[in-house]
Amino acid sequence: MGLLGLWGFVPFILCFLVLAYVPYQTHASSRSSISRKNLVLDPSLKGLCASVVIGHGYKCHELEVTTKDGYILSLQRIPEGRYESGGIGTKKQPVIIQHGVLVDGMTWFMNSPEQNLPMILADSGFDVWIVNSRGTRYSRRHISLDPSSEEFWNWCLDDLVSYDLTAVFDFVYNQTDQKIHYVGHSLGTLMALTSFSERQLVHQVKSAALLSPVAFLSHMKTALVVLAARSLLSETFTLLRVAEFNPTGVLVKGYVRSICAFPGVDCDDLLGAITGIPKLMN
């Protein structure tokens, strides 16, 4: 990822670090608790379909989409619900589901099938397509570049919109010959808003549901965010020749531990320290 692109992701990176590494067991939700124990993952299996979808009784197909700039994206399709026999009924409406920053399609499968959005949509009669953006665990390939090279990571948000999102929409549209419903979370909403504002893809979209939408970051004025913005974080990565930001790496883990150990920093409420205290928290 380029210098300017990484700079724009600083607030997202901070939020992700908190969610990924602050010690927790469960997070409360309106329906039940969300915990790691609900994730059924077999590390010996390759691909998202085999790991977390097929075992629950759903059909799932692994597909690939190549962008115009050469990145090979992994795409999963759940064509029908768990208890459907297939081949009968009306043509299903396609839904593209785009994950947020620094995660991948796996993020939609952290709960039981009754609480996983792709499976809920499939059981409700939709043709579900799950995106894995470039650089994520299932989309670390390029027609000529190696993920270990700096060139592989020389991209920014604009490329996710112009290349990744466009390639996926074109592929699904050509496969289904229908306008597409879109569901994006966090970064996925920013990608959609950027595309729609440029009048891209609008002829292929039937509806858009934006979860935790992000458009502008100027209202994030907490001390921790201001400090991060002034800390020359992206310049530091560039000087250290860190092309890939790996949130599971030793450096990042050590950085988060040092933050949590700092006097006066409450890691139990570090997310609030970054985003601000929510006024509408239930």
mmCIF file of C-alpha atoms in Angstrom:
data_model
loop_
_atom_site.group_PDB
_atom_site.id
_atom_site.type_symbol
_atom_site.label_atom_id
_atom_site.label_comp_id
_atom_site.label_asym_id
_atom_site.label_seq_id
_atom_site.Cartn_x
_atom_site.Cartn_y
_atom_site.Cartn_z
ATOM 1 C CA MET A 1 0.000 0.000 0.000
ATOM 2 C CA GLY A 2 1.339 3.399 -0.895
ATOM 3 C CA LEU A 3 2.267 6.145 1.542
ATOM 4 C CA LEU A 4 -0.863 8.239 1.008
ATOM 5 C CA GLY A 5 -3.110 5.221 1.194
ATOM 6 C CA LEU A 6 -1.629 4.034 4.480
ATOM 7 C CA TRP A 7 -1.903 7.532 5.978
ATOM 8 C CA GLY A 8 -5.623 7.516 5.306
ATOM 9 C CA PHE A 9 -5.968 4.151 7.013
ATOM 10 C CA VAL A 10 -4.411 5.229 10.355
ATOM 11 C CA PRO A 11 -7.738 5.511 12.234
ATOM 12 C CA PHE A 12 -8.902 2.192 10.760
ATOM 13 C CA ILE A 13 -5.651 0.533 11.810
ATOM 14 C CA LEU A 14 -5.999 1.781 15.363
ATOM 15 C CA CYS A 15 -9.554 0.504 15.606
ATOM 16 C CA PHE A 16 -8.572 -2.891 14.238
ATOM 17 C CA LEU A 17 -5.682 -3.267 16.651
ATOM 18 C CA VAL A 18 -8.027 -2.724 19.540
ATOM 19 C CA LEU A 19 -10.562 -5.257 18.291
ATOM 20 C CA ALA A 20 -7.889 -7.816 17.451
ATOM 21 C CA TYR A 21 -5.634 -7.666 20.478
ATOM 22 C CA VAL A 22 -7.392 -6.169 23.477
ATOM 23 C CA PRO A 23 -8.117 -9.170 25.728
ATOM 24 C CA TYR A 24 -11.791 -10.164 25.581
ATOM 25 C CA GLN A 25 -14.042 -13.205 25.742
ATOM 26 C CA THR A 26 -17.352 -12.046 24.320
ATOM 27 C CA HIS A 27 -18.982 -8.901 23.025
ATOM 28 C CA ALA A 28 -22.657 -8.423 23.764
ATOM 29 C CA SER A 29 -25.117 -8.187 20.895
ATOM 30 C CA SER A 30 -28.865 -7.674 20.686
ATOM 31 C CA ARG A 31 -29.368 -11.329 19.769
ATOM 32 C CA SER A 32 -26.749 -13.203 21.786
ATOM 33 C CA SER A 33 -23.070 -13.130 22.593
ATOM 34 C CA ILE A 34 -20.464 -13.084 19.863
ATOM 35 C CA SER A 35 -17.467 -15.165 20.796
ATOM 36 C CA ARG A 36 -14.597 -17.034 19.234
ATOM 37 C CA LYS A 37 -16.045 -20.382 20.318
ATOM 38 C CA ASN A 38 -18.768 -20.042 17.658
ATOM 39 C CA LEU A 39 -16.247 -20.048 14.819
ATOM 40 C CA VAL A 40 -15.918 -23.482 13.250
ATOM 41 C CA LEU A 41 -12.554 -23.414 11.523
ATOM 42 C CA ASP A 42 -10.523 -26.357 10.302
ATOM 43 C CA PRO A 43 -7.016 -25.015 9.528
ATOM 44 C CA SER A 44 -6.229 -28.139 7.517
ATOM 45 C CA LEU A 45 -8.801 -27.163 4.912
ATOM 46 C CA LYS A 46 -7.969 -24.714 2.153
ATOM 47 C CA GLY A 47 -10.386 -21.999 1.163
ATOM 48 C CA LEU A 48 -13.184 -20.246 2.964
ATOM 49 C CA CYS A 49 -15.879 -22.568 1.597
ATOM 50 C CA ALA A 50 -14.276 -25.716 2.984
ATOM 51 C CA SER A 51 -13.291 -24.040 6.244
ATOM 52 C CA VAL A 52 -16.557 -22.518 7.456
ATOM 53 C CA VAL A 53 -19.406 -22.924 4.955
ATOM 54 C CA ILE A 54 -19.767 -26.438 3.520
ATOM 55 C CA GLY A 55 -19.603 -28.050 6.957
ATOM 56 C CA HIS A 56 -22.859 -26.310 7.862
ATOM 57 C CA GLY A 57 -24.680 -27.916 4.948
ATOM 58 C CA TYR A 58 -24.487 -25.112 2.385
ATOM 59 C CA LYS A 59 -23.290 -25.362 -1.181
ATOM 60 C CA CYS A 60 -20.304 -23.087 -1.715
ATOM 61 C CA HIS A 61 -18.131 -22.472 -4.754
ATOM 62 C CA GLU A 62 -14.585 -21.066 -4.786
ATOM 63 C CA LEU A 63 -14.068 -18.636 -7.670
ATOM 64 C CA GLU A 64 -11.336 -16.271 -8.846
ATOM 65 C CA VAL A 65 -11.515 -12.812 -10.365
ATOM 66 C CA THR A 66 -8.496 -11.089 -11.908
ATOM 67 C CA THR A 67 -8.416 -7.300 -11.759
ATOM 68 C CA LYS A 68 -7.185 -5.138 -14.613
ATOM 69 C CA ASP A 69 -3.981 -4.428 -12.661
ATOM 70 C CA GLY A 70 -3.280 -8.141 -12.201
ATOM 71 C CA TYR A 71 -4.455 -9.028 -8.685
ATOM 72 C CA ILE A 72 -6.215 -12.390 -8.354
ATOM 73 C CA LEU A 73 -9.127 -12.098 -5.943
ATOM 74 C CA SER A 74 -10.812 -14.985 -4.172
ATOM 75 C CA LEU A 75 -14.602 -14.970 -4.370
ATOM 76 C CA GLN A 76 -17.016 -17.390 -2.708
ATOM 77 C CA ARG A 77 -20.546 -18.068 -3.903
ATOM 78 C CA ILE A 78 -23.351 -19.529 -1.795
ATOM 79 C CA PRO A 79 -26.009 -20.080 -4.474
ATOM 80 C CA GLU A 80 -28.847 -21.290 -2.270
ATOM 81 C CA GLY A 81 -30.034 -21.932 1.248
ATOM 82 C CA ARG A 82 -29.147 -24.886 3.401
ATOM 83 C CA TYR A 83 -32.369 -26.804 2.822
ATOM 84 C CA GLU A 84 -32.934 -26.050 -0.860
ATOM 85 C CA SER A 85 -32.634 -28.772 -3.473
ATOM 86 C CA GLY A 86 -31.606 -26.404 -6.286
ATOM 87 C CA GLY A 87 -32.790 -25.988 -9.838
ATOM 88 C CA ILE A 88 -36.366 -25.047 -8.900
ATOM 89 C CA GLY A 89 -38.030 -21.677 -8.533
ATOM 90 C CA THR A 90 -37.375 -18.168 -9.713
ATOM 91 C CA LYS A 91 -33.985 -16.749 -10.514
ATOM 92 C CA LYS A 92 -32.278 -15.666 -7.315
ATOM 93 C CA GLN A 93 -31.155 -12.084 -6.804
ATOM 94 C CA PRO A 94 -27.374 -11.714 -6.376
ATOM 95 C CA VAL A 95 -25.880 -10.053 -3.301
ATOM 96 C CA ILE A 96 -22.236 -8.965 -3.040
ATOM 97 C CA ILE A 97 -20.872 -8.782 0.517
ATOM 98 C CA GLN A 98 -17.730 -6.683 1.055
ATOM 99 C CA HIS A 99 -15.733 -6.890 4.306
ATOM 100 C CA GLY A 100 -14.059 -4.058 6.206
ATOM 101 C CA VAL A 101 -10.438 -3.016 6.607
ATOM 102 C CA LEU A 102 -7.704 -5.494 7.590
ATOM 103 C CA VAL A 103 -10.100 -8.455 7.621
ATOM 104 C CA ASP A 104 -11.482 -10.744 4.899
ATOM 105 C CA GLY A 105 -14.560 -12.774 4.021
ATOM 106 C CA MET A 106 -14.065 -14.924 7.115
ATOM 107 C CA THR A 107 -15.294 -12.024 9.240
ATOM 108 C CA TRP A 108 -18.881 -12.769 8.152
ATOM 109 C CA PHE A 109 -18.770 -16.290 9.632
ATOM 110 C CA MET A 110 -17.901 -15.702 13.284
ATOM 111 C CA ASN A 111 -21.248 -16.939 14.612
ATOM 112 C CA SER A 112 -23.663 -19.808 14.043
ATOM 113 C CA PRO A 113 -25.392 -20.079 10.627
ATOM 114 C CA GLU A 114 -28.499 -18.455 12.103
ATOM 115 C CA GLN A 115 -26.434 -15.357 12.882
ATOM 116 C CA ASN A 116 -24.055 -15.201 9.902
ATOM 117 C CA LEU A 117 -25.225 -12.661 7.335
ATOM 118 C CA PRO A 118 -24.238 -14.639 4.201
ATOM 119 C CA MET A 119 -26.082 -17.723 5.438
ATOM 120 C CA ILE A 120 -29.099 -15.704 6.534
ATOM 121 C CA LEU A 121 -29.296 -14.183 3.055
ATOM 122 C CA ALA A 122 -28.831 -17.557 1.360
ATOM 123 C CA ASP A 123 -31.604 -19.066 3.485
ATOM 124 C CA SER A 124 -33.773 -16.064 2.568
ATOM 125 C CA GLY A 125 -33.491 -16.849 -1.126
ATOM 126 C CA PHE A 126 -30.522 -14.756 -2.281
ATOM 127 C CA ASP A 127 -27.520 -15.737 -4.396
ATOM 128 C CA VAL A 128 -24.641 -14.683 -2.122
ATOM 129 C CA TRP A 129 -21.164 -13.615 -3.305
ATOM 130 C CA ILE A 130 -18.439 -12.981 -0.707
ATOM 131 C CA VAL A 131 -15.489 -10.760 -1.599
ATOM 132 C CA ASN A 132 -11.894 -11.020 -0.362
ATOM 133 C CA SER A 133 -9.990 -7.867 -1.293
ATOM 134 C CA ARG A 134 -6.380 -7.842 -2.467
ATOM 135 C CA GLY A 135 -3.766 -8.590 0.162
ATOM 136 C CA THR A 136 -6.079 -10.580 2.432
ATOM 137 C CA ARG A 137 -5.341 -14.210 3.257
ATOM 138 C CA TYR A 138 -7.384 -15.609 0.344
ATOM 139 C CA SER A 139 -6.326 -12.969 -2.184
ATOM 140 C CA ARG A 140 -2.546 -12.830 -1.914
ATOM 141 C CA ARG A 141 -1.804 -13.531 -5.568
ATOM 142 C CA HIS A 142 -0.914 -11.535 -8.667
ATOM 143 C CA ILE A 143 -0.268 -12.534 -12.258
ATOM 144 C CA SER A 144 3.366 -11.377 -11.983
ATOM 145 C CA LEU A 145 4.105 -9.920 -8.520
ATOM 146 C CA ASP A 146 5.029 -11.847 -5.381
ATOM 147 C CA PRO A 147 3.431 -10.927 -2.014
ATOM 148 C CA SER A 148 6.924 -10.640 -0.529
ATOM 149 C CA SER A 149 7.748 -7.757 -2.877
ATOM 150 C CA GLU A 150 7.102 -4.090 -2.140
ATOM 151 C CA GLU A 151 5.472 -3.688 -5.545
ATOM 152 C CA PHE A 152 2.705 -6.115 -4.575
ATOM 153 C CA TRP A 153 1.634 -3.735 -1.782
ATOM 154 C CA ASN A 154 1.917 -0.516 -3.764
ATOM 155 C CA TRP A 155 -1.786 0.321 -3.912
ATOM 156 C CA CYS A 156 -4.314 2.486 -2.108
ATOM 157 C CA LEU A 157 -8.048 2.888 -1.513
ATOM 158 C CA ASP A 158 -8.617 4.213 -5.023
ATOM 159 C CA ASP A 159 -7.333 0.918 -6.426
ATOM 160 C CA LEU A 160 -9.758 -1.081 -4.283
ATOM 161 C CA VAL A 161 -12.550 0.952 -5.848
ATOM 162 C CA SER A 162 -11.323 1.243 -9.429
ATOM 163 C CA TYR A 163 -10.028 -2.312 -9.782
ATOM 164 C CA ASP A 164 -11.257 -4.728 -7.085
ATOM 165 C CA LEU A 165 -14.846 -3.569 -6.707
ATOM 166 C CA THR A 166 -15.262 -3.036 -10.435
ATOM 167 C CA ALA A 167 -13.871 -6.474 -11.291
ATOM 168 C CA VAL A 168 -16.153 -8.222 -8.798
ATOM 169 C CA PHE A 169 -19.257 -6.348 -9.943
ATOM 170 C CA ASP A 170 -18.505 -7.059 -13.599
ATOM 171 C CA PHE A 171 -17.948 -10.743 -12.860
ATOM 172 C CA VAL A 172 -21.138 -11.222 -10.835
ATOM 173 C CA TYR A 173 -23.188 -9.156 -13.272
ATOM 174 C CA ASN A 174 -21.962 -11.228 -16.219
ATOM 175 C CA GLN A 175 -22.609 -14.474 -14.354
ATOM 176 C CA THR A 176 -26.133 -13.617 -13.216
ATOM 177 C CA ASP A 177 -27.324 -11.079 -15.809
ATOM 178 C CA GLN A 178 -29.070 -9.187 -13.009
ATOM 179 C CA LYS A 179 -28.621 -5.975 -11.080
ATOM 180 C CA ILE A 180 -26.869 -6.587 -7.776
ATOM 181 C CA HIS A 181 -27.657 -5.915 -4.127
ATOM 182 C CA TYR A 182 -24.577 -4.710 -2.242
ATOM 183 C CA VAL A 183 -23.749 -5.037 1.456
ATOM 184 C CA GLY A 184 -20.608 -3.327 2.719
ATOM 185 C CA HIS A 185 -19.161 -2.970 6.195
ATOM 186 C CA SER A 186 -16.890 -0.105 7.284
ATOM 187 C CA LEU A 187 -14.247 0.098 4.534
ATOM 188 C CA GLY A 188 -16.744 -1.682 2.302
ATOM 189 C CA THR A 189 -19.081 1.285 2.683
ATOM 190 C CA LEU A 190 -16.325 3.761 1.844
ATOM 191 C CA MET A 191 -15.514 1.799 -1.300
ATOM 192 C CA ALA A 192 -19.158 1.893 -2.355
ATOM 193 C CA LEU A 193 -19.633 5.589 -1.606
ATOM 194 C CA THR A 194 -16.465 6.444 -3.512
ATOM 195 C CA SER A 195 -17.581 4.411 -6.507
ATOM 196 C CA PHE A 196 -21.136 5.726 -6.522
ATOM 197 C CA SER A 197 -19.978 9.339 -6.191
ATOM 198 C CA GLU A 198 -17.978 8.854 -9.387
ATOM 199 C CA ARG A 199 -21.029 7.309 -11.072
ATOM 200 C CA GLN A 200 -19.265 3.967 -11.322
ATOM 201 C CA LEU A 201 -21.227 0.722 -11.095
ATOM 202 C CA VAL A 202 -24.550 2.510 -10.583
ATOM 203 C CA HIS A 203 -25.982 0.811 -13.661
ATOM 204 C CA GLN A 204 -25.277 -2.568 -12.031
ATOM 205 C CA VAL A 205 -26.572 -1.839 -8.515
ATOM 206 C CA LYS A 206 -30.114 -2.595 -7.381
ATOM 207 C CA SER A 207 -29.653 -1.561 -3.740
ATOM 208 C CA ALA A 208 -26.892 -0.862 -1.228
ATOM 209 C CA ALA A 209 -26.875 -1.562 2.512
ATOM 210 C CA LEU A 210 -24.006 0.202 4.292
ATOM 211 C CA LEU A 211 -23.112 -1.130 7.742
ATOM 212 C CA SER A 212 -21.115 1.225 10.004
ATOM 213 C CA PRO A 213 -20.708 3.641 7.080
ATOM 214 C CA VAL A 214 -17.531 5.680 6.741
ATOM 215 C CA ALA A 215 -17.219 8.740 4.531
ATOM 216 C CA PHE A 216 -15.219 11.367 6.434
ATOM 217 C CA LEU A 217 -12.848 11.027 9.387
ATOM 218 C CA SER A 218 -12.650 14.692 10.383
ATOM 219 C CA HIS A 219 -15.064 14.166 13.280
ATOM 220 C CA MET A 220 -12.700 11.712 14.983
ATOM 221 C CA LYS A 221 -10.959 14.160 17.309
ATOM 222 C CA THR A 222 -10.003 12.040 20.297
ATOM 223 C CA ALA A 223 -6.518 12.544 21.711
ATOM 224 C CA LEU A 224 -5.299 9.120 20.607
ATOM 225 C CA VAL A 225 -6.337 9.671 16.987
ATOM 226 C CA VAL A 226 -4.779 13.132 16.905
ATOM 227 C CA LEU A 227 -1.566 11.684 18.334
ATOM 228 C CA ALA A 228 -1.522 8.923 15.716
ATOM 229 C CA ALA A 229 -2.081 11.402 12.905
ATOM 230 C CA ARG A 230 0.848 13.493 14.120
ATOM 231 C CA SER A 231 3.178 10.593 14.830
ATOM 232 C CA LEU A 232 4.312 10.184 11.205
ATOM 233 C CA LEU A 233 3.203 6.564 11.383
ATOM 234 C CA SER A 234 3.056 6.061 7.623
ATOM 235 C CA GLU A 235 6.424 7.756 7.100
ATOM 236 C CA THR A 236 7.906 5.450 9.731
ATOM 237 C CA PHE A 237 6.618 2.381 7.889
ATOM 238 C CA THR A 238 8.100 3.727 4.667
ATOM 239 C CA LEU A 239 11.509 4.392 6.222
ATOM 240 C CA LEU A 240 11.534 0.900 7.721
ATOM 241 C CA ARG A 241 10.551 -0.502 4.311
ATOM 242 C CA VAL A 242 7.482 -2.158 5.791
ATOM 243 C CA ALA A 243 5.433 -2.844 2.679
ATOM 244 C CA GLU A 244 2.796 -5.070 4.275
ATOM 245 C CA PHE A 245 1.034 -4.043 7.474
ATOM 246 C CA ASN A 246 0.624 -7.365 9.280
ATOM 247 C CA PRO A 247 -1.692 -6.983 12.303
ATOM 248 C CA THR A 248 -0.654 -10.410 13.608
ATOM 249 C CA GLY A 249 3.056 -9.656 13.421
ATOM 250 C CA VAL A 250 5.419 -9.433 16.365
ATOM 251 C CA LEU A 251 5.981 -5.687 15.952
ATOM 252 C CA VAL A 252 2.292 -4.847 16.037
ATOM 253 C CA LYS A 253 1.581 -7.111 18.999
ATOM 254 C CA GLY A 254 4.446 -5.541 20.903
ATOM 255 C CA TYR A 255 3.210 -2.058 20.012
ATOM 256 C CA VAL A 256 -0.278 -2.784 21.331
ATOM 257 C CA ARG A 257 1.072 -4.315 24.530
ATOM 258 C CA SER A 258 3.178 -1.217 25.135
ATOM 259 C CA ILE A 259 0.128 1.008 24.658
ATOM 260 C CA CYS A 260 -1.938 -1.046 27.085
ATOM 261 C CA ALA A 261 0.863 -0.958 29.669
ATOM 262 C CA PHE A 262 1.153 2.839 29.507
ATOM 263 C CA PRO A 263 -0.022 4.566 32.722
ATOM 264 C CA GLY A 264 -3.523 5.948 32.394
ATOM 265 C CA VAL A 265 -4.452 3.904 29.325
ATOM 266 C CA ASP A 266 -7.467 1.670 29.887
ATOM 267 C CA CYS A 267 -7.402 -1.052 27.251
ATOM 268 C CA ASP A 268 -10.860 -2.187 28.280
ATOM 269 C CA ASP A 269 -12.120 1.101 26.858
ATOM 270 C CA LEU A 270 -9.424 1.726 24.266
ATOM 271 C CA LEU A 271 -11.976 1.607 21.451
ATOM 272 C CA GLY A 272 -13.826 4.480 23.090
ATOM 273 C CA ALA A 273 -10.537 6.343 23.445
ATOM 274 C CA ILE A 274 -10.086 6.100 19.675
ATOM 275 C CA THR A 275 -13.583 6.661 18.324
ATOM 276 C CA GLY A 276 -15.059 8.694 21.157
ATOM 277 C CA ILE A 277 -17.721 7.609 23.616
ATOM 278 C CA PRO A 278 -20.848 6.614 21.670
ATOM 279 C CA LYS A 279 -23.865 8.738 22.564
ATOM 280 C CA LEU A 280 -26.397 6.140 21.472
ATOM 281 C CA MET A 281 -24.926 3.069 23.161
ATOM 282 C CA ASN A 282 -27.646 0.702 24.346
#
